[in-house]
Tab-separated table of C-alpha atoms in Angstrom:
chain	number	residue	atom	x	y	z
A	30	MET	CA	13.972	-8.041	-7.104
A	31	ASP	CA	12.075	-10.754	-5.382
A	32	ILE	CA	10.624	-9.007	-2.291
A	33	SER	CA	7.332	-7.170	-1.188
A	34	LEU	CA	7.186	-3.886	0.628
A	35	LEU	CA	4.660	-4.544	3.072
A	36	ILE	CA	3.168	-0.775	4.129
A	37	GLY	CA	0.484	-0.316	6.309
A	38	LEU	CA	-1.544	3.302	5.835
A	39	LYS	CA	-3.524	5.250	7.881
A	40	ASN	CA	-4.438	8.696	6.583
A	41	ASN	CA	-1.497	10.918	6.208
A	42	LEU	CA	-2.056	11.097	2.070
A	43	ASP	CA	0.501	13.372	1.150
A	44	TYR	CA	3.483	11.340	2.952
A	45	ASN	CA	2.064	7.961	1.435
A	46	LYS	CA	1.999	10.035	-2.162
A	47	HIS	CA	5.842	10.834	-1.475
A	48	PHE	CA	6.572	7.671	-0.170
A	49	TYR	CA	5.335	5.904	-3.137
A	50	ALA	CA	6.971	8.281	-5.577
A	51	THR	CA	10.347	7.843	-4.067
A	52	THR	CA	10.200	4.099	-3.525
A	53	ARG	CA	8.955	3.793	-7.505
A	54	ALA	CA	12.208	6.117	-8.190
A	55	LEU	CA	14.730	3.786	-6.511
A	56	TYR	CA	13.069	0.556	-6.841
A	57	PRO	CA	10.884	0.732	-10.295
A	58	GLU	CA	9.693	-3.002	-10.257
A	59	VAL	CA	9.561	-3.999	-6.689
A	60	GLU	CA	6.043	-5.096	-5.291
A	61	ILE	CA	4.454	-3.054	-2.990
A	62	CYS	CA	1.783	-4.108	-0.973
A	63	PHE	CA	-0.735	-1.430	0.668
A	64	VAL	CA	-3.040	-1.936	3.494
A	65	SER	CA	-5.401	0.799	4.664
A	66	TYR	CA	-7.988	0.439	7.599
A	67	GLY	CA	-10.189	3.330	8.355
A	68	SER	CA	-8.410	6.471	6.431
A	69	THR	CA	-10.479	9.401	5.539
A	70	ASP	CA	-8.300	11.686	3.963
A	71	GLY	CA	-8.726	10.142	0.390
A	72	THR	CA	-5.770	7.634	0.750
A	73	HIS	CA	-8.417	4.858	-0.370
A	74	GLU	CA	-9.206	6.596	-3.515
A	75	TRP	CA	-5.521	7.120	-4.165
A	76	MET	CA	-4.698	3.240	-3.497
A	77	GLN	CA	-7.459	2.891	-6.185
A	78	GLU	CA	-5.846	4.853	-8.841
A	79	ILE	CA	-2.243	3.552	-8.348
A	80	GLN	CA	-2.916	-0.173	-8.142
A	81	PHE	CA	-4.698	0.198	-11.611
A	82	ALA	CA	-1.507	2.434	-13.080
A	83	ASP	CA	1.105	0.170	-11.611
A	84	SER	CA	1.042	-3.397	-12.151
A	85	ASN	CA	3.494	-3.983	-9.074
A	86	VAL	CA	1.210	-2.729	-6.524
A	87	LYS	CA	-1.307	-4.503	-4.669
A	88	CYS	CA	-3.938	-2.615	-2.186
A	89	TRP	CA	-6.652	-3.596	0.101
A	90	TRP	CA	-8.625	-0.798	2.180
A	91	SER	CA	-11.509	-0.904	4.530
A	92	ASP	CA	-13.542	1.836	6.155
A	93	LEU	CA	-13.437	-0.408	9.322
A	94	SER	CA	-10.635	0.501	11.967
A	95	LYS	CA	-8.310	-2.304	12.688
A	96	THR	CA	-5.050	-3.169	14.542
A	97	PHE	CA	-1.497	-2.803	13.285
A	98	SER	CA	-1.263	-6.800	13.394
A	99	ASP	CA	-4.427	-7.001	11.243
A	100	THR	CA	-2.945	-4.473	8.888
A	101	PHE	CA	0.384	-6.606	8.316
A	102	ASN	CA	-1.331	-9.701	8.298
A	103	LYS	CA	-3.712	-8.616	5.456
A	104	ALA	CA	-0.323	-7.048	3.564
A	105	THR	CA	1.364	-10.706	4.007
A	106	GLU	CA	-1.816	-12.197	2.199
A	107	LEU	CA	-1.295	-9.762	-0.636
A	108	ALA	CA	2.156	-10.458	-1.113
A	109	THR	CA	3.409	-12.726	-3.743
A	110	GLU	CA	7.194	-12.435	-3.472
A	111	ASP	CA	9.188	-13.104	-0.690
């Protein structure tokens, strides 16, 4: 597929893992761009793990809190597909 999924995360680690597993089952090679600002529940550590395990995942995280627009804009910067 020539698309990138742009995904903003903020906490909710269990759901994030479920989303990733479900998406990978349906679309094993689609690029997923995860961005998280201000998560405090282990989301950033999980993102670090999956970006090394899955070459089609791009991740960015920061302890700062930012707006949805900031999150989306950062995800578009990471994307390499349409």
